[in-house]
């Protein structure tokens, strides 16, 4: 027996323990070792039943995702050895009881369903999350799950990929028994109660499949939901097709359908992108020059300065994580307004079933509105979220420097300003860092953590760790104007504006990018965020613009007219009382007039050009950011765009998308735009270099020769 699986005995019950840390993934050698254990159990006359359990913190988190990359790149033969193993377990003449704690996900649940019985710890979760990786269950999950849980629930679990808790799994019939207390002892005791009973084979349990008159409606509804909620993704629809096959075909034929759909998905660009995202979300937590052992400053209390939209949202983020917050503003009316918005947001979360009233009441208790800095000497961290302007930020940091005790983390939520300059207002720049939350802060997953030139490793490591506690994806970025996300967003939105000034329809620009997969078009996004925000920033930075370079003109003019977007009822679009966007012919007329006055020729522009102009503007700026070391790796930029800017996960992020298109082709297109539209399209040096070397952004690591990386 290998180290990955142990076979022991408790009198007449054999115990197979999977021991492949950290999550018992079914990597190379694991299915084979379980299979060998089953063979030994069958041969051992002293054994009457078996319990299969996971060592450590979980049962089995699924197939080893790293192996899929090897299969699709041709380094490894297809097939994981799982299918024959599941058949062998199901056909084992002695009852096999699967004992689940932690997670039985993907191949883990498929393995569990091949057992004759399943028992679970109260905290266990089961699920088929494969669609989140762009694939579908590939070891019979779409065929066995409807036989245990019923068709409707199986479709939901396979198509949406969300786990179900043990209690629900028990009600559904996925689990046969809940075990309080010692799971292994309970599973062994359970095994002894079923020794004399015939061992049920899941693949033969057809009773829950026999209501075909209900099936059509279930599948139609599931497809509708998938097209809406997982727009553009192929795996959810494939998962629904596979479960549908279970209702129409005998088990073995259904498995064949599943296999074909699984392979179609596995070899798609979407699954490669989504697996890149899975590993990327974990990689961004690793910062090369900050070792794991770096001391962490515990954050058990915070102060938030500024009770506006961002400050209030940030206070909620900390309160939701159970951390008490002092929420400070300069005057009582501003503080009252801020608390009112927080209460309203929580009330709507209760209404939508996201939180219980009790949870919300407890969170509200944690937020204490204050007008002075008096108690700021006791907090572990302060997040400043005042109006975006350097003089005010510096004043606040000077004040914090005076009132906070040594060791307090001093963070700014600035979205554009220099952390180094803000830090210069203190005598402890090592304690200063940027924590750039995205609006609405309580909902958006992204947290850009901005490293100033003096930020200490302890402060950085603490904020990275804190991001997890706050249920955020923390990505460390360097200090520059707009950091990573907003710096790239500038050229992206600039091109959207140029396009409408050159003759594209406003709605056509938004539609092309929506169809590409963006959560919203760039002009509608501007209206949502408030056009005045960018206007103010442009005015502040006008002196930094390249003289003579083309600048968008329409958005500034809209702002001059008081059209700030949704909040004023009009921006690029008009808005009705429900904030629904309505195309505004007045803006279309004005655009034509302004373009004529500025001498911008009008032409017909294709959706493909719209996408290329906007997305490749992101990519070109991303390449500069990477080259300058503002982002640590291309994947960091990708994770920022997926979690903060509505970039479609199934395209892997802007840099991964460029790699997928091929950097040569990307460079050709950017060079074409450079010739047509001038210096703003100068191709990034790194892009030129990588394209020439036939390399990718994903292979690039700062300070390393790409071809050797
Ligand atoms: C599948 O099963 C297909 C089947 O139908 C069979 C087809 C034939 N493989 O997330 P964490 C690593 S597809 C490889 O930080 P947590 C992870 O990268 C699979 N590695 O911990 C990380 O490594 P590192 C279906 C995996 O407690 C470390 O484990 N299953 C896998 O926050 C710790 O992970 C899924 O989609 C894996 N399957 O969350 C489940 N899982 O330390 C995917 C984890 O080097 N996994 N790792 O960065 C998860 O959702 C979460 O990892 C889990 C734990 C909830 C399990």
XYZ file of C-alpha atoms and ligand atoms in Angstrom:
765
model
C 0.000 0.000 0.000
C 1.312 3.469 -0.859
C 1.702 6.366 1.572
C -1.335 7.961 -0.066
C -3.800 5.375 1.199
C -3.704 3.244 4.362
C -5.602 0.028 4.985
C -6.217 -0.946 8.615
C -8.781 -3.070 10.431
C -11.187 -2.720 13.325
C -12.059 -6.410 13.858
C -14.278 -7.322 10.867
C -14.449 -3.785 9.396
C -11.629 -2.607 7.133
C -10.726 1.076 7.178
C -9.347 2.706 4.044
C -7.840 6.116 4.818
C -6.947 8.534 2.032
C -3.979 10.606 3.079
C -2.978 13.052 0.377
C -2.628 16.488 2.020
C -3.722 19.214 1.945
C -7.161 18.271 0.570
C -6.894 14.564 -0.366
C -7.202 15.332 -4.076
C -7.435 12.201 -6.198
C -4.027 12.780 -7.760
C -1.800 10.184 -9.427
C -1.573 7.019 -7.365
C -4.601 7.663 -5.142
C -7.294 5.847 -7.213
C -4.859 3.002 -7.839
C -4.094 2.648 -4.121
C -7.796 2.670 -3.169
C -8.397 0.049 -5.840
C -5.666 -2.139 -4.390
C -7.225 -1.779 -0.930
C -10.635 -2.851 -2.258
C -9.059 -5.890 -3.915
C -7.432 -6.857 -0.609
C -10.694 -6.385 1.271
C -12.554 -8.658 -1.134
C -9.910 -11.341 -0.655
C -9.714 -11.030 3.130
C -12.250 -13.438 4.630
C -11.984 -11.763 8.027
C -13.391 -8.512 6.610
C -17.162 -8.116 6.333
C -17.435 -4.402 5.469
C -15.268 -1.369 4.771
C -15.222 2.296 5.729
C -13.557 4.760 3.350
C -12.513 8.010 5.047
C -10.181 10.979 4.502
C -7.283 11.885 6.809
C -6.757 15.474 7.926
C -9.169 18.325 7.455
C -11.372 16.931 4.720
C -12.690 13.932 2.848
C -11.741 14.550 -0.826
C -11.769 17.932 -2.661
C -11.934 16.259 -6.070
C -9.645 15.205 -8.859
C -6.222 16.860 -8.829
C -6.816 20.011 -10.881
C -3.117 20.269 -11.795
C -3.441 17.026 -13.748
C -5.976 18.524 -16.173
C -3.368 20.958 -17.499
C -1.058 18.020 -18.209
C -3.812 16.191 -20.070
C -4.768 19.139 -22.271
C -1.149 19.933 -23.083
C -0.616 16.326 -24.148
C 1.897 15.514 -21.379
C -0.317 12.854 -19.886
C -2.659 10.203 -21.186
C -6.331 11.053 -20.799
C -8.369 9.504 -17.976
C -7.762 9.600 -14.260
C -8.321 5.966 -13.431
C -11.375 7.047 -11.464
C -14.110 5.447 -13.537
C -12.922 1.842 -13.181
C -12.321 2.407 -9.462
C -15.881 3.637 -8.904
C -17.250 0.600 -10.726
C -15.044 -1.667 -8.600
C -16.277 -0.117 -5.337
C -19.911 -0.291 -6.416
C -19.493 -3.964 -7.359
C -17.652 -4.857 -4.152
C -19.583 -7.727 -2.554
C -18.926 -6.313 0.924
C -20.669 -3.070 1.926
C -18.490 0.009 1.582
C -19.479 2.938 3.816
C -18.107 6.342 2.891
C -17.444 8.631 5.867
C -17.457 12.312 4.946
C -16.105 15.255 6.915
C -15.035 18.601 5.476
C -15.739 18.434 1.757
C -16.739 15.793 -0.754
C -16.338 17.859 -3.906
C -16.186 16.913 -7.571
C -14.466 13.542 -7.913
C -14.742 13.323 -4.113
C -18.531 13.240 -4.268
C -18.391 10.917 -7.267
C -16.201 8.580 -5.236
C -18.621 8.840 -2.326
C -21.615 8.025 -4.528
C -19.984 4.786 -5.668
C -20.056 3.557 -2.079
C -23.074 1.604 -0.872
C -23.753 4.009 2.009
C -22.620 7.504 2.986
C -22.430 8.934 6.476
C -21.400 12.495 7.246
C -20.215 14.783 10.009
C -22.610 17.688 10.712
C -20.177 20.240 9.234
C -19.617 18.306 5.994
C -20.435 19.726 2.570
C -20.975 17.912 -0.707
C -20.929 19.378 -4.199
C -20.094 19.108 -7.876
C -18.249 22.417 -8.369
C -16.646 21.410 -11.700
C -18.500 24.084 -13.725
C -16.545 26.710 -11.815
C -13.471 25.219 -13.474
C -15.171 25.177 -16.874
C -15.718 21.402 -16.887
C -18.490 19.047 -15.782
C -18.360 16.025 -13.493
C -16.432 13.398 -15.435
C -16.623 10.299 -13.268
C -20.326 9.556 -13.389
C -21.442 12.457 -11.179
C -24.106 13.620 -13.609
C -25.480 10.060 -13.749
C -25.306 9.007 -10.101
C -26.332 12.289 -8.452
C -29.870 12.415 -9.967
C -30.333 8.814 -8.837
C -29.623 9.833 -5.222
C -30.795 13.454 -4.976
C -33.464 13.612 -7.692
C -33.244 15.302 -11.071
C -34.040 18.889 -10.053
C -31.411 19.065 -7.318
C -28.826 17.228 -9.404
C -29.274 19.700 -12.256
C -28.901 22.593 -9.858
C -25.801 21.162 -8.173
C -24.054 20.179 -11.412
C -24.963 23.334 -13.365
C -24.428 25.954 -10.655
C -21.659 24.185 -8.785
C -22.640 25.306 -5.281
C -22.159 22.894 -2.361
C -24.942 21.685 -0.096
C -24.506 21.280 3.666
C -24.717 17.892 5.365
C -28.218 18.398 6.731
C -29.615 19.103 3.276
C -27.586 16.241 1.795
C -29.255 13.944 4.326
C -32.734 15.157 3.387
C -31.931 14.736 -0.309
C -30.747 11.159 0.140
C -27.107 11.855 -0.708
C -26.214 10.948 2.884
C -27.785 8.019 4.693
C -26.886 9.042 8.223
C -25.478 11.993 10.126
C -22.832 11.121 12.716
C -22.427 13.383 15.715
C -19.145 12.885 17.546
C -16.369 10.586 16.308
C -16.994 10.078 12.594
C -14.852 6.983 12.140
C -16.311 5.209 15.165
C -19.812 6.139 14.002
C -19.112 4.922 10.469
C -17.759 1.594 11.745
C -20.825 1.144 13.958
C -23.067 1.991 11.011
C -21.229 -0.525 8.787
C -21.971 -3.271 11.308
C -25.712 -2.511 11.056
C -25.777 -3.106 7.296
C -23.739 -6.301 7.087
C -26.681 -8.523 6.340
C -28.475 -6.165 3.955
C -27.976 -6.224 0.184
C -25.546 -3.447 -0.743
C -27.368 -0.898 -2.929
C -25.582 0.134 -6.120
C -26.267 3.764 -6.939
C -26.181 3.144 -10.685
C -29.114 0.751 -10.330
C -31.276 3.062 -8.222
C -33.608 4.401 -10.885
C -36.659 5.261 -8.807
C -35.928 9.024 -8.667
C -35.534 9.174 -12.445
C -39.065 7.991 -13.150
C -40.999 11.235 -13.379
C -40.256 12.243 -16.987
C -43.321 14.512 -17.245
C -41.584 16.922 -14.824
C -38.229 16.782 -16.545
C -38.845 19.054 -19.539
C -39.762 21.985 -17.287
C -36.762 21.380 -15.015
C -34.296 21.382 -17.904
C -35.856 24.398 -19.634
C -35.726 26.417 -16.417
C -32.144 25.315 -15.699
C -30.980 26.343 -19.181
C -32.697 29.714 -18.859
C -31.030 30.321 -15.512
C -27.607 29.239 -16.809
C -27.842 31.569 -19.823
C -28.691 34.425 -17.494
C -26.476 33.833 -14.465
C -23.528 32.108 -16.152
C -23.733 34.075 -19.386
C -21.269 32.935 -22.046
C -20.160 29.800 -20.202
C -20.390 26.446 -21.931
C -19.927 24.098 -18.953
C -23.251 24.767 -17.180
C -25.198 23.958 -20.349
C -23.091 20.838 -20.895
C -23.756 19.758 -17.295
C -27.504 20.125 -17.864
C -27.280 18.063 -21.070
C -25.410 15.357 -19.176
C -27.980 15.149 -16.371
C -30.721 15.093 -18.981
C -28.988 12.086 -20.530
C -29.360 10.314 -17.170
C -33.134 10.626 -17.482
C -33.234 9.305 -21.036
C -30.550 6.654 -21.287
C -29.382 3.597 -19.375
C -26.518 4.302 -16.953
C -23.636 3.196 -19.194
C -24.877 5.164 -22.194
C -25.432 8.210 -19.987
C -21.815 7.898 -18.840
C -20.706 7.920 -22.484
C -22.613 11.184 -23.072
C -21.036 12.635 -19.929
C -17.558 11.569 -21.092
C -17.925 13.298 -24.452
C -19.261 16.515 -22.908
C -16.554 16.404 -20.238
C -13.847 16.175 -22.903
C -15.397 18.976 -24.988
C -15.285 21.212 -21.920
C -11.856 20.089 -20.731
C -10.228 20.942 -24.044
C -11.952 24.326 -24.314
C -10.250 27.690 -23.772
C -12.843 28.349 -21.083
C -11.705 25.545 -18.805
C -8.042 26.491 -19.234
C -8.945 30.059 -18.305
C -11.000 29.062 -15.271
C -8.305 26.701 -13.969
C -5.813 29.554 -14.392
C -8.187 31.638 -12.254
C -8.442 28.913 -9.588
C -4.685 28.693 -9.138
C -4.278 32.457 -9.694
C -6.530 33.306 -6.754
C -4.221 31.253 -4.570
C -0.997 32.487 -6.160
C -1.720 36.169 -5.564
C -1.565 35.479 -1.824
C 2.113 34.604 -2.245
C 4.529 37.532 -2.308
C 8.064 36.483 -3.246
C 9.977 38.741 -0.822
C 7.591 38.299 2.090
C 8.138 34.908 3.692
C 5.320 32.947 5.299
C 6.923 33.401 8.734
C 6.675 37.229 8.604
C 5.115 38.358 11.931
C 1.476 39.374 11.654
C -0.078 42.348 13.442
C -3.404 41.051 14.796
C -6.307 43.276 13.754
C -9.026 43.020 16.397
C -10.336 46.571 16.224
C -10.329 49.272 13.548
C -11.119 52.893 12.979
C -12.599 54.067 9.696
C -12.278 57.764 8.868
C -15.067 59.061 6.622
C -18.661 57.794 6.779
C -19.453 58.311 3.088
C -20.294 55.539 0.629
C -16.841 53.942 0.792
C -16.233 54.463 4.501
C -19.656 53.048 5.408
C -19.133 50.034 3.138
C -15.685 49.399 4.623
C -17.100 49.598 8.159
C -19.623 46.914 7.139
C -16.842 44.700 5.765
C -15.029 44.730 9.122
C -18.224 44.330 11.128
C -19.259 41.379 8.943
C -15.967 39.728 9.890
C -16.748 40.320 13.584
C -14.224 43.154 14.019
C -15.458 46.195 16.019
C -15.255 49.511 14.157
C -15.112 53.165 15.175
C -16.675 55.054 12.280
C -15.593 58.684 12.324
C -16.827 61.682 10.421
C -16.359 65.401 10.916
C -19.947 66.377 11.752
C -23.096 64.809 13.148
C -25.285 65.091 10.022
C -22.628 63.313 7.875
C -22.282 60.592 10.497
C -26.057 60.162 10.771
C -26.369 59.914 6.996
C -23.567 57.329 6.893
C -25.178 55.173 9.611
C -28.541 55.464 7.882
C -27.078 54.125 4.625
C -25.451 51.246 6.525
C -28.780 50.378 8.170
C -30.552 50.518 4.821
C -27.959 48.277 3.178
C -28.243 45.734 5.987
C -32.051 45.849 5.828
C -31.969 45.087 2.132
C -29.557 42.167 2.779
C -32.077 40.759 5.263
C -34.884 41.231 2.747
C -32.932 39.354 0.094
C -32.153 36.558 2.539
C -28.390 37.177 2.553
C -28.260 37.810 6.317
C -30.578 37.075 9.230
C -31.956 39.930 11.338
C -29.990 38.624 14.305
C -26.722 38.683 12.337
C -27.406 42.242 11.209
C -28.298 43.405 14.735
C -25.022 41.978 16.021
C -23.051 43.675 13.200
C -24.665 47.033 13.854
C -23.624 46.742 17.511
C -20.032 46.489 16.309
C -20.112 49.826 14.450
C -19.715 52.794 16.784
C -20.194 56.241 15.188
C -17.806 58.857 16.610
C -16.994 62.503 15.943
C -13.487 62.602 17.406
C -10.228 60.680 17.270
C -10.306 60.216 21.054
C -10.489 56.407 20.971
C -8.248 55.932 17.941
C -5.307 55.339 20.279
C -6.754 51.894 21.033
C -7.334 50.480 17.546
C -5.042 48.083 15.682
C -5.699 49.550 12.250
C -7.201 52.660 10.690
C -8.654 52.851 7.189
C -8.972 56.375 5.858
C -11.809 56.836 3.381
C -12.248 60.585 3.119
C -12.824 62.621 -0.041
C -10.195 61.941 -2.766
C -7.813 64.909 -2.506
C -4.179 65.012 -1.363
C -4.323 67.945 1.093
C -7.212 66.393 3.039
C -5.621 62.924 3.055
C -2.377 64.378 4.399
C -4.188 66.265 7.111
C -5.940 63.067 8.229
C -2.693 61.062 8.247
C -0.905 63.787 10.201
C -3.686 63.580 12.768
C -3.599 59.761 12.857
C 0.153 59.899 13.394
C -0.439 61.951 16.511
C -3.269 59.885 18.029
C -2.541 56.256 17.086
C -0.219 54.120 19.145
C 2.954 52.678 17.627
C 2.256 49.490 15.660
C -1.125 50.624 14.339
C -1.564 49.942 10.621
C -2.428 53.211 8.865
C -4.232 52.436 5.616
C -5.662 54.701 2.952
C -8.528 53.755 0.683
C -7.298 56.122 -2.014
C -7.994 54.882 -5.536
C -5.490 57.084 -7.346
C -3.234 59.101 -5.051
C 0.377 58.360 -4.106
C 0.723 56.282 -0.946
C 4.261 57.594 -0.529
C 3.092 61.172 -0.489
C 0.314 60.319 1.967
C 2.875 58.485 4.140
C 5.098 61.579 4.129
C 2.527 63.274 6.359
C 3.570 60.890 9.158
C 6.820 60.110 10.942
C 6.134 56.385 10.466
C 5.822 55.748 6.724
C 6.557 52.052 7.365
C 3.108 51.771 8.984
C 1.339 53.295 5.968
C -0.204 51.216 3.193
C -3.032 51.444 0.666
C -6.119 49.273 1.034
C -8.164 50.068 -2.038
C -11.664 48.651 -1.624
C -14.062 48.594 -4.570
C -17.577 49.942 -4.517
C -19.868 48.635 -3.072
C -17.148 47.662 -0.607
C -19.335 45.191 1.278
C -20.039 43.214 -1.902
C -16.998 43.472 -4.187
C -14.361 40.784 -3.572
C -11.307 42.736 -4.679
C -8.898 44.483 -2.332
C -5.876 46.153 -3.957
C -3.187 46.382 -1.297
C -0.835 49.181 -2.270
C 2.753 48.881 -1.187
C 4.432 52.207 -0.482
C 8.197 52.388 -0.766
C 8.502 52.334 3.026
C 5.604 49.948 3.894
C 7.011 47.303 6.228
C 6.815 43.599 5.471
C 4.807 43.058 8.663
C 2.228 45.617 7.588
C 1.992 44.097 4.091
C 1.760 40.502 5.361
C -0.886 41.549 7.907
C -3.053 43.226 5.256
C -2.709 40.246 2.901
C -3.823 37.912 5.678
C -6.563 40.284 6.777
C -8.030 40.288 3.259
C -8.890 36.592 3.691
C -10.542 37.244 7.041
C -12.623 39.936 5.325
C -13.592 37.436 2.554
C -11.699 39.502 -0.010
C -9.125 38.587 -2.597
C -6.131 40.722 -1.644
C -3.712 41.545 -4.456
C -0.477 43.400 -3.715
C 0.311 46.203 -6.167
C 2.916 48.931 -6.455
C 2.391 52.636 -5.995
C 1.589 54.578 -9.154
C -1.267 56.750 -10.333
C -4.399 54.565 -10.295
C -2.374 51.512 -9.160
C -3.238 48.506 -11.362
C -7.006 48.444 -11.762
C -7.801 52.124 -12.309
C -4.628 52.795 -14.257
C -5.700 50.196 -16.838
C -9.313 51.260 -16.702
C -8.320 54.735 -17.922
C -7.227 53.645 -21.438
C -10.136 51.178 -21.614
C -12.720 53.877 -20.983
C -10.777 56.374 -23.069
C -11.134 54.104 -26.110
C -14.856 53.630 -25.463
C -15.236 57.404 -25.585
C -13.065 57.765 -28.697
C -15.225 55.145 -30.413
C -18.454 57.077 -29.839
C -16.724 60.263 -30.915
C -15.710 58.483 -34.144
C -19.281 57.465 -34.918
C -20.096 54.268 -32.969
C -23.452 54.227 -31.159
C -23.282 54.479 -27.391
C -25.413 51.362 -27.049
C -23.353 49.513 -29.677
C -20.155 50.100 -27.685
C -21.727 48.862 -24.463
C -23.366 45.914 -26.218
C -20.132 44.746 -27.899
C -18.306 44.617 -24.579
C -21.263 43.046 -22.814
C -21.314 40.372 -25.508
C -17.584 39.889 -25.000
C -18.582 38.977 -21.444
C -18.014 42.154 -19.430
C -20.562 42.549 -16.637
C -21.501 45.979 -18.049
C -20.469 48.139 -20.987
C -17.858 50.852 -20.275
C -20.177 53.823 -20.790
C -22.934 52.388 -18.624
C -20.248 51.652 -16.003
C -19.244 55.320 -16.095
C -22.840 56.344 -15.472
C -23.059 53.939 -12.538
C -19.806 55.080 -10.897
C -20.502 58.786 -11.579
C -18.878 60.584 -14.515
C -17.878 63.448 -12.239
C -15.362 61.229 -10.409
C -13.177 60.847 -13.507
C -13.818 64.469 -14.476
C -12.450 65.688 -11.146
C -9.402 63.456 -11.431
C -8.744 64.578 -15.027
C -8.847 68.196 -13.933
C -6.371 67.482 -11.118
C -3.956 65.645 -13.417
C -4.350 67.664 -16.631
C -0.780 68.990 -16.252
C 0.562 65.406 -16.506
C -1.003 64.653 -19.874
C 1.206 64.373 -22.924
C 0.959 67.682 -24.779
C -0.777 67.260 -28.110
C -2.069 63.736 -27.389
C -5.726 63.205 -28.227
C -8.037 63.405 -25.215
C -11.679 62.338 -25.031
C -13.924 65.348 -25.004
C -17.504 64.138 -24.663
C -17.482 63.038 -21.037
C -16.132 66.362 -19.765
C -18.844 68.160 -21.753
C -21.542 65.887 -20.311
C -20.257 66.736 -16.835
C -20.266 70.439 -17.631
C -23.971 69.977 -18.433
C -24.522 68.373 -15.024
C -24.960 64.908 -16.560
C -23.007 62.914 -13.968
C -24.705 59.571 -14.660
C -27.290 57.615 -12.690
C -27.120 59.854 -9.636
C -28.304 62.903 -11.612
C -30.759 60.889 -13.734
C -28.679 61.395 -16.894
C -25.193 60.786 -18.226
C -24.443 58.808 -21.374
C -27.995 57.502 -20.984
C -31.190 58.871 -19.438
C -32.524 57.030 -16.389
C -36.084 56.401 -15.315
C -37.165 56.287 -11.670
C -36.042 52.634 -11.465
C -32.604 53.602 -12.724
C -33.208 51.804 -16.015
C -30.990 53.145 -18.815
C -32.771 54.689 -21.782
C -30.857 55.746 -24.925
C -30.889 59.537 -25.185
C -31.080 60.970 -28.738
C -29.942 64.327 -27.371
C -26.541 62.859 -26.459
C -26.259 61.194 -29.878
C -26.893 64.582 -31.546
C -24.448 66.359 -29.274
C -21.783 63.760 -29.993
C -22.093 64.317 -33.728
C -21.938 68.078 -33.211
C -18.883 67.934 -30.933
C -17.118 65.495 -33.268
C -17.748 67.755 -36.284
C -16.460 70.788 -34.395
C -13.340 68.856 -33.393
C -12.839 67.598 -36.967
C -13.218 63.893 -36.040
C -14.296 61.943 -39.153
C -17.395 59.755 -38.666
C -17.450 56.121 -39.832
C -19.129 52.770 -39.289
C -17.388 50.742 -36.591
C -17.738 46.960 -36.185
C -18.340 45.194 -32.843
C -14.970 43.437 -33.303
C -13.144 46.756 -33.560
C -14.983 48.007 -30.475
C -13.831 44.971 -28.497
C -10.262 45.149 -29.803
C -9.884 48.856 -29.148
C -11.132 48.609 -25.559
C -9.715 45.262 -24.483
C -6.314 45.689 -26.138
C -6.000 49.116 -24.507
C -6.295 47.230 -21.196
C -3.724 44.700 -22.318
C -1.174 47.263 -23.524
C -1.352 49.202 -20.251
C -1.246 45.892 -18.340
C 2.008 45.054 -20.135
C 3.534 48.353 -18.999
C 2.375 47.735 -15.439
C 3.972 44.310 -15.520
C 7.202 45.609 -16.966
C 7.425 48.327 -14.306
C 6.850 45.763 -11.564
C 3.665 47.498 -10.373
C 1.998 44.075 -10.604
C 4.013 41.082 -9.449
C 2.751 38.704 -12.146
C 0.333 38.765 -15.057
C -2.046 36.642 -13.014
C -2.260 39.399 -10.387
C -3.645 41.732 -13.055
C -6.069 39.046 -14.173
C -7.384 38.487 -10.661
C -7.836 42.242 -10.187
C -9.869 42.501 -13.387
C -12.046 39.495 -12.629
C -12.885 40.565 -9.100
C -13.032 44.328 -9.427
C -13.988 45.184 -12.990
C -16.447 42.548 -14.211
C -14.067 40.899 -16.686
C -15.471 37.469 -17.635
C -13.782 34.712 -15.613
C -14.097 32.267 -18.517
C -11.639 34.430 -20.454
C -9.168 34.252 -17.563
C -8.499 38.004 -17.268
C -7.069 40.493 -19.772
C -3.489 39.183 -19.765
C -4.560 35.540 -20.056
C -6.944 36.536 -22.833
C -4.046 38.191 -24.703
C -1.968 35.026 -24.265
C -4.889 33.006 -25.658
C -5.196 35.263 -28.705
C -1.397 35.060 -29.139
C 0.908 37.978 -28.377
C 2.003 38.240 -32.009
C -1.552 38.867 -33.111
C -2.143 41.237 -30.217
C 0.973 43.195 -31.161
C -0.069 43.360 -34.825
C -3.449 44.787 -33.905
C -1.997 47.291 -31.425
C 0.570 48.371 -34.026
C -2.276 48.898 -36.489
C -4.076 51.123 -33.957
C -0.781 52.913 -33.347
C -0.547 53.776 -37.046
C -4.195 54.828 -37.196
C -4.647 56.626 -33.875
C -1.225 57.851 -32.868
C 1.027 57.796 -29.848
C -1.460 56.649 -27.197
C -1.222 53.243 -28.893
C 2.554 52.935 -28.738
C 3.002 49.175 -28.107
C 4.443 48.378 -24.657
C 8.098 47.335 -24.783
C 7.379 44.128 -22.868
C 4.655 43.162 -25.307
C 7.044 43.631 -28.221
C 9.727 41.597 -26.506
C 7.467 38.710 -25.520
C 5.824 38.595 -28.947
C 9.243 38.453 -30.576
C 10.350 35.627 -28.276
C 7.143 33.684 -28.877
C 6.509 33.844 -25.121
C 3.424 34.687 -23.038
C 2.593 37.089 -20.217
C 1.941 34.072 -17.991
C 5.570 32.994 -18.431
C 6.988 36.398 -17.575
C 8.471 36.890 -14.141
C 10.102 40.159 -13.226
C 13.872 39.981 -13.300
C 13.959 36.629 -15.065
C 14.734 35.794 -18.627
C 11.350 34.822 -20.032
C 12.520 31.936 -22.131
C 14.317 30.485 -19.111
C 11.349 31.020 -16.761
C -13.041 17.115 -10.481
O -13.078 16.599 -9.419
C -13.447 16.436 -11.757
C -14.094 15.108 -11.497
O -15.387 15.104 -12.024
C -13.281 13.965 -12.060
C -13.164 13.951 -13.545
C -12.523 12.719 -14.128
N -6.663 19.751 -6.953
O -8.283 26.573 -1.602
P -7.257 26.328 -0.571
C -4.978 23.037 -3.380
S -12.474 18.689 -10.674
C -5.418 20.237 -6.719
O -6.223 27.367 -0.342
P -9.341 26.252 1.377
C -4.989 24.531 -3.580
O -4.467 24.859 -4.839
C -12.160 19.239 -9.032
N -5.130 21.112 -5.747
O -7.892 25.908 0.818
C -4.104 24.992 -2.438
O -2.762 24.787 -2.825
P -1.593 25.786 -2.357
C -13.403 19.573 -8.308
C -6.129 21.521 -4.974
O -9.463 25.530 2.665
C -4.416 23.989 -1.334
O -4.999 22.850 -1.982
N -13.075 20.152 -7.038
C -7.438 21.070 -5.167
O -9.573 27.723 1.354
C -5.397 24.493 -0.307
O -6.546 24.969 -0.992
C -13.004 21.476 -6.855
O -13.253 22.253 -7.756
C -7.691 20.136 -6.195
N -8.927 19.632 -6.420
O -10.380 25.623 0.363
C -12.601 21.945 -5.486
N -8.241 21.671 -4.247
O -1.606 25.703 -0.867
C -11.474 22.925 -5.605
C -7.435 22.457 -3.522
O -0.376 25.239 -3.021
N -10.978 23.339 -4.305
N -6.161 22.369 -3.949
O -1.996 27.145 -2.887
C -11.620 24.215 -3.523
O -12.703 24.671 -3.806
C -10.931 24.657 -2.254
O -9.555 24.420 -2.426
C -11.409 23.898 -1.017
C -10.464 24.237 0.185
C -12.818 24.388 -0.682
C -11.387 22.431 -1.228
